[in-house]
Short mmCIF file of C-alpha atoms in Angstrom, two decimals:
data_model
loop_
_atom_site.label_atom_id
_atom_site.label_comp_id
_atom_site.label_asym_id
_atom_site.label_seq_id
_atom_site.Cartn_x
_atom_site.Cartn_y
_atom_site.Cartn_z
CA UNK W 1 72.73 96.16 93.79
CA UNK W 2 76.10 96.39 92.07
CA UNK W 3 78.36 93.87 93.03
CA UNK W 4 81.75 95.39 95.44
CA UNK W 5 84.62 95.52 94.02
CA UNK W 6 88.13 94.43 95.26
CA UNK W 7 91.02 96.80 95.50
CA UNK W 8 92.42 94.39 91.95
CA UNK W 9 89.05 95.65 90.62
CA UNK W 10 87.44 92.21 90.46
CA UNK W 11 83.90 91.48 91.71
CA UNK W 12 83.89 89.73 95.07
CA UNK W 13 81.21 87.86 96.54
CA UNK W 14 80.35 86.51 99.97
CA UNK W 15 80.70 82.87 100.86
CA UNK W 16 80.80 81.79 104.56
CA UNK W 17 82.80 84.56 105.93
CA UNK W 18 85.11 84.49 102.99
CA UNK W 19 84.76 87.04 100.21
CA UNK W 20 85.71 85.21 96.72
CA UNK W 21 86.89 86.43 93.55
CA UNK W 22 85.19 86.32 90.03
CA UNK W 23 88.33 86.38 88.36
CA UNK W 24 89.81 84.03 85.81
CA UNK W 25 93.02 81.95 86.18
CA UNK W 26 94.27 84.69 82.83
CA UNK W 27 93.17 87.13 84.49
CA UNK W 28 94.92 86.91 87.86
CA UNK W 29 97.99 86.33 86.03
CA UNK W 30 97.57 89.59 83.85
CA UNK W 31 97.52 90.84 87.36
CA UNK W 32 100.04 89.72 89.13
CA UNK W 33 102.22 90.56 85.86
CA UNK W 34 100.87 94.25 86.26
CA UNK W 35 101.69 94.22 89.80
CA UNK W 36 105.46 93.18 89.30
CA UNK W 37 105.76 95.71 86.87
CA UNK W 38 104.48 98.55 89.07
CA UNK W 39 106.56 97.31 92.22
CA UNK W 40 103.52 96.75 93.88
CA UNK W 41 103.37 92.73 95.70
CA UNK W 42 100.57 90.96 97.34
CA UNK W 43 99.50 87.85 98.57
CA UNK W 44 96.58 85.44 97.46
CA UNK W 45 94.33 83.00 99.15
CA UNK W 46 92.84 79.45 97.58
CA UNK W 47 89.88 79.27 99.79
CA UNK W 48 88.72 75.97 99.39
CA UNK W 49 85.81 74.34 101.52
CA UNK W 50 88.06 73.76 104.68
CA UNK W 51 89.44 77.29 104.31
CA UNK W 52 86.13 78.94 104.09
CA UNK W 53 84.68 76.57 107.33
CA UNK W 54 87.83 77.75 109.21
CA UNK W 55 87.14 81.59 108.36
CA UNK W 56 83.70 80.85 109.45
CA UNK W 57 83.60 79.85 112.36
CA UNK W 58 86.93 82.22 113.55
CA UNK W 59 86.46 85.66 112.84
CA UNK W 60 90.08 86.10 113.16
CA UNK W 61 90.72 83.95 110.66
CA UNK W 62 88.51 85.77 108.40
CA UNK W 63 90.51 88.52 109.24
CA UNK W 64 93.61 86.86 108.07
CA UNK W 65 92.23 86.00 104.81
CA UNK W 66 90.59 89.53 104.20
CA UNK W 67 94.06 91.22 104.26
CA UNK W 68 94.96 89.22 100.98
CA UNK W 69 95.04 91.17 97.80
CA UNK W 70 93.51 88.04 95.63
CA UNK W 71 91.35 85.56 97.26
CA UNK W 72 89.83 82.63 94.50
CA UNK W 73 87.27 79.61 94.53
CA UNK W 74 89.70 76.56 95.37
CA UNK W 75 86.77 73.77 95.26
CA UNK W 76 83.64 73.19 93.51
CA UNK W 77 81.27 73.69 96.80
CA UNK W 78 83.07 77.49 96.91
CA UNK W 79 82.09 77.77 93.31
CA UNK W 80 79.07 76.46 93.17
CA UNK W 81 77.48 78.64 96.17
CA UNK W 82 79.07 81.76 95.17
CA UNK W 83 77.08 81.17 91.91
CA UNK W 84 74.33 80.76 94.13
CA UNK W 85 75.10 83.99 96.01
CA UNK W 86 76.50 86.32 93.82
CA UNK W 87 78.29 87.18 90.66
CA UNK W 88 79.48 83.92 88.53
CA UNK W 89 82.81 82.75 89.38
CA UNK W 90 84.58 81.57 86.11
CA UNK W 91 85.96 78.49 87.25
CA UNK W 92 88.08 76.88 89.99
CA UNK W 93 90.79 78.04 90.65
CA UNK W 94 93.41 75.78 93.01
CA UNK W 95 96.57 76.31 94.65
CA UNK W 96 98.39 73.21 92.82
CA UNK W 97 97.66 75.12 89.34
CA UNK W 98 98.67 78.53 90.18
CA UNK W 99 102.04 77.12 91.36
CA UNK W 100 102.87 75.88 87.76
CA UNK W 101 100.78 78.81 85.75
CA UNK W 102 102.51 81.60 88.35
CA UNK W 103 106.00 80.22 87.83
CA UNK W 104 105.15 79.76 84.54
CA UNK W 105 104.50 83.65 84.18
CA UNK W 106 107.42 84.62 86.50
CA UNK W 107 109.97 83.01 84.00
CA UNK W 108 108.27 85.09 80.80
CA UNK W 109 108.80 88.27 83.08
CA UNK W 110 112.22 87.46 84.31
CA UNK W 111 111.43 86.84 87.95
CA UNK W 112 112.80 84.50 90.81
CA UNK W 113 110.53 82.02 92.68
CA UNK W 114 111.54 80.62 95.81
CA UNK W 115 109.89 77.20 97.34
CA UNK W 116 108.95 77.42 100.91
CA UNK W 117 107.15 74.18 102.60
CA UNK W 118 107.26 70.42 102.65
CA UNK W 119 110.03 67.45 104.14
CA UNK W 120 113.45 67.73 103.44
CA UNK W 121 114.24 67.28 99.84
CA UNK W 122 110.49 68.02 98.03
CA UNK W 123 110.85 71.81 97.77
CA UNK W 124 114.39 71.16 96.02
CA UNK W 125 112.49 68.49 93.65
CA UNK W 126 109.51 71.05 92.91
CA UNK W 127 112.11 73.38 92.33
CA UNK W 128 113.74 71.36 89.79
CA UNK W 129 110.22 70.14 87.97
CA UNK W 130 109.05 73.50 87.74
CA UNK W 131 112.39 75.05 86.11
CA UNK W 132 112.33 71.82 83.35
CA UNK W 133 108.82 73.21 82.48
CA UNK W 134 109.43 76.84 82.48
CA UNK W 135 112.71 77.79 80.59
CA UNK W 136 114.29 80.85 82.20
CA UNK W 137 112.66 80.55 85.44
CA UNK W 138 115.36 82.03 88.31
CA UNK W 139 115.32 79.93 91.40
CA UNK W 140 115.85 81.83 94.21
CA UNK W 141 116.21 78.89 96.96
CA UNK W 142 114.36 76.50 98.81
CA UNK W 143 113.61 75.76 102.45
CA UNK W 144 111.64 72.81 104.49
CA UNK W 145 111.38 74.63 107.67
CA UNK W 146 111.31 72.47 110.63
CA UNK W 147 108.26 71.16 112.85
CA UNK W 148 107.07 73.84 114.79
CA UNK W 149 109.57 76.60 113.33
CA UNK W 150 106.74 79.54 113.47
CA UNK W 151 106.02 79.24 117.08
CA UNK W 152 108.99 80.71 118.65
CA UNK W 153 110.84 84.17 117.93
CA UNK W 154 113.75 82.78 116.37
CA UNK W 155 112.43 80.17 114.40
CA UNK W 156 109.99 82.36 112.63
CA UNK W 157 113.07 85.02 112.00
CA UNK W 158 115.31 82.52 110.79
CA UNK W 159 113.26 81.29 108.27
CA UNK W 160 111.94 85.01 107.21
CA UNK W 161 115.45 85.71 107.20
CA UNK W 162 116.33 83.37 105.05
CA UNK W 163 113.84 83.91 102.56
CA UNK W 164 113.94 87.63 102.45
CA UNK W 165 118.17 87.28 101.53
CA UNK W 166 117.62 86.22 98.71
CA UNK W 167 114.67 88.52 97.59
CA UNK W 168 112.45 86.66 95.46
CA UNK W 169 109.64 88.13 93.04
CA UNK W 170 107.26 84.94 93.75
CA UNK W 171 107.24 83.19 97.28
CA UNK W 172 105.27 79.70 97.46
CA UNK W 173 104.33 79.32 100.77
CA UNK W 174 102.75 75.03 101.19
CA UNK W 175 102.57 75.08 105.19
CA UNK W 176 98.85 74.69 105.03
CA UNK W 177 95.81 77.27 106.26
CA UNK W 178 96.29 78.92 108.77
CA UNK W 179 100.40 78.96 109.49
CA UNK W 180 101.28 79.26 105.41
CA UNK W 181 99.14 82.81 105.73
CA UNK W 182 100.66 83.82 109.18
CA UNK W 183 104.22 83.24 107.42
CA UNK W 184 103.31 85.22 104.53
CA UNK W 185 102.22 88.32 106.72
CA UNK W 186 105.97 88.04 108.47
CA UNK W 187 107.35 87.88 105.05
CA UNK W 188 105.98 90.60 103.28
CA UNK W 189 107.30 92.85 106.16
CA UNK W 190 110.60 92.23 105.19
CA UNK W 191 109.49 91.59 100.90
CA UNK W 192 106.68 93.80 100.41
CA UNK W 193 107.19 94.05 96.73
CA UNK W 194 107.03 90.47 96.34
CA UNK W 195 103.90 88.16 95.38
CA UNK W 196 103.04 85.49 98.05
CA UNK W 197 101.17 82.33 97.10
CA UNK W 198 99.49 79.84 99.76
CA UNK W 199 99.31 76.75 97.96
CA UNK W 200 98.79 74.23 100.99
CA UNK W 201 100.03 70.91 99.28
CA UNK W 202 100.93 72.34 95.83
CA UNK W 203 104.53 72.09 96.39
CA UNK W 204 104.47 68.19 96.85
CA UNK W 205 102.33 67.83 93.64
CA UNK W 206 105.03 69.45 91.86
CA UNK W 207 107.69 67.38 93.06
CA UNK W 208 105.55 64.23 92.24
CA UNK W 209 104.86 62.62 95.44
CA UNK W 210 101.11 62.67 94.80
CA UNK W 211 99.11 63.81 91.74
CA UNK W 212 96.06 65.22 91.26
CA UNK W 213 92.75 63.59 90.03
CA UNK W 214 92.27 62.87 86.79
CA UNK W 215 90.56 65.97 84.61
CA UNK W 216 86.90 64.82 84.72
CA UNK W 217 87.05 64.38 88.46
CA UNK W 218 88.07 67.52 89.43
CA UNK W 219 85.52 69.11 86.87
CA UNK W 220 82.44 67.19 88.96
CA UNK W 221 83.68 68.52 92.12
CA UNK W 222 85.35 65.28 93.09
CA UNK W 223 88.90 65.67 93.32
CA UNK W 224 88.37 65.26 97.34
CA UNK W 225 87.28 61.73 96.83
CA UNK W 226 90.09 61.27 94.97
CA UNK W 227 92.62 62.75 97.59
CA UNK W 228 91.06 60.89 100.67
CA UNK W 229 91.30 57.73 98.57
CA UNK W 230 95.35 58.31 98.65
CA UNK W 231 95.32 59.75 102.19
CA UNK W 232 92.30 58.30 103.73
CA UNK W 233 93.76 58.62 107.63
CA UNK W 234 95.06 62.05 107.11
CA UNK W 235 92.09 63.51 105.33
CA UNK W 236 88.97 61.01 106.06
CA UNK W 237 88.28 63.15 109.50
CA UNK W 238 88.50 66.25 108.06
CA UNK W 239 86.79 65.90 104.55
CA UNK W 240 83.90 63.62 105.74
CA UNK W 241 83.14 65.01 109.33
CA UNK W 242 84.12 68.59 109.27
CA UNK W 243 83.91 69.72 105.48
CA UNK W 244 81.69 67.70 103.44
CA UNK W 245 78.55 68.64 106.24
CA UNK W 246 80.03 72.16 105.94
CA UNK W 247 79.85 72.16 102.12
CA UNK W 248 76.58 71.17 102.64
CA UNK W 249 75.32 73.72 104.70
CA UNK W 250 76.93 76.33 102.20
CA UNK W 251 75.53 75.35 99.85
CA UNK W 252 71.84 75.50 101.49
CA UNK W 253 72.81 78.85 102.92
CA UNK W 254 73.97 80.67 99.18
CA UNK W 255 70.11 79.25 98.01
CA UNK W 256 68.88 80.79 100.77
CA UNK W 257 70.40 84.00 100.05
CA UNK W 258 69.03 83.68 96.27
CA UNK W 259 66.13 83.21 96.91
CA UNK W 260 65.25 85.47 99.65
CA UNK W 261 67.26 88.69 97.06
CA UNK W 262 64.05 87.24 94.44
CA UNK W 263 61.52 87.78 96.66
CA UNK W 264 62.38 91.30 97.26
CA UNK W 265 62.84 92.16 93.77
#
């Protein structure tokens, strides 16, 4: 059977309840680039293992991630079962890297970013990291939105509002999965030519209040252990009871699906 195809044209294949991308880190920047020049935006998704879980086990947000235009392999257990599954993904690709290779691409093509996410002062320091390392890039503002913000009327319009004044080409959205995608959906009704980017804690790496492993670690699939070791009672609950068992069962689920499509062929 051929593999689908997503509306960018690139192959998509099922993990959990979250439909992945094989698409290169080039390659989605060729097409955002495209995009921009056609006046066409969109939004893309960095499932990683906790995304994918989420999606699974609420079909509405499975919903929410659907409606993306781009939706990648953000941790090794996502790329490793959808090799499993489906149609290789090329590689990783994670939320921290697009926001430096995306801004990176918006200065060559003349656009504005704006910085949306994080405590007071860290979107202004991305802001300023990211436009040392990309020459030309337009900063079109930065906002840390305050506690609780999207769950009231005016809270969510204020903050729309004051992204969609100054009318960015590139939003980057670090709120974390699920509220960083519901903003983006209120966003692009007011910037649907712009491109939307959920990059959960990207927007603190770039400002250099945490870094991420070292290169060999992330390339064995353990840049988590490396995270929970610098946030062990924010993350040890979630990585080691929710996801890593998760993971697991993905994992056992993709060989599943491999080997049952071998039998019948």
């Amino acid at each position: 059977m051929p593999p689908e195809r997503s509306g960018a044209g690139f192959a998509r294949v099922r993990v959990g309840a979250v439909e992945v991308m094989a698409v290169s880190e080039a390659e989605l920047l060729d097409h955002v680039a495209a995009e921009w020049r056609r006046g066409r935006g969109g939004a893309i998704v960095t499932a990683n293992v906790d995304i994918v879980r989420a999606a699974t086990r609420d079909p509405a947000l499975a919903d929410l991630v659907t409606r993306s235009e781009i939706v990648v392999a953000d941790g090794m257990p996502v790329v490793w079962a959808s090799r499993l599954a489906g149609p290789a993904v090329p590689c990783r690709i994670t939320g921290a890297a697009l926001v430096h290779s995306l801004t990176g691409r918006a200065a060559r093509e003349n656009r504005s970013v704006y910085l949306l996410g994080g405590e007071p002062g860290v979107p202004e320091d991305a802001a300023r990291v990211l436009a040392g390392r990309c020459p030309g890039l337009r900063v079109a503002g930065t906002c840390s939105p305050p506690f609780g913000f999207e769950s009231t009327p005016d809270g969510m319009r204020e903050v729309v509002e004051g992204v969609a004044a100054t009318a960015p080409d590139l939003v980057l959205v670090g709120l974390g999965f699920p509220k960083q995608e519901r903003v983006i959906e209120a966003l692009r009704e007011e910037l649907p030519d712009a491109w939307y980017l959920g990059c959960g804690a990207g927007i603190p790496m770039a400002a250099g209040r945490f870094s991420r492993a070292p290169g060999p670690v992330q390339r064995v699939g353990a840049e988590w252990l490396y995270r929970l070791a610098l946030e062990p009672r924010r993350l040890a609950r979630r990585y080691l009871r929710d996801d890593a068992p998760f993971a697991v069962a993905l994992l056992a689920g993709a060989l599943r699906t491999r080997l049952t499509s071998r039998r019948r062929t």
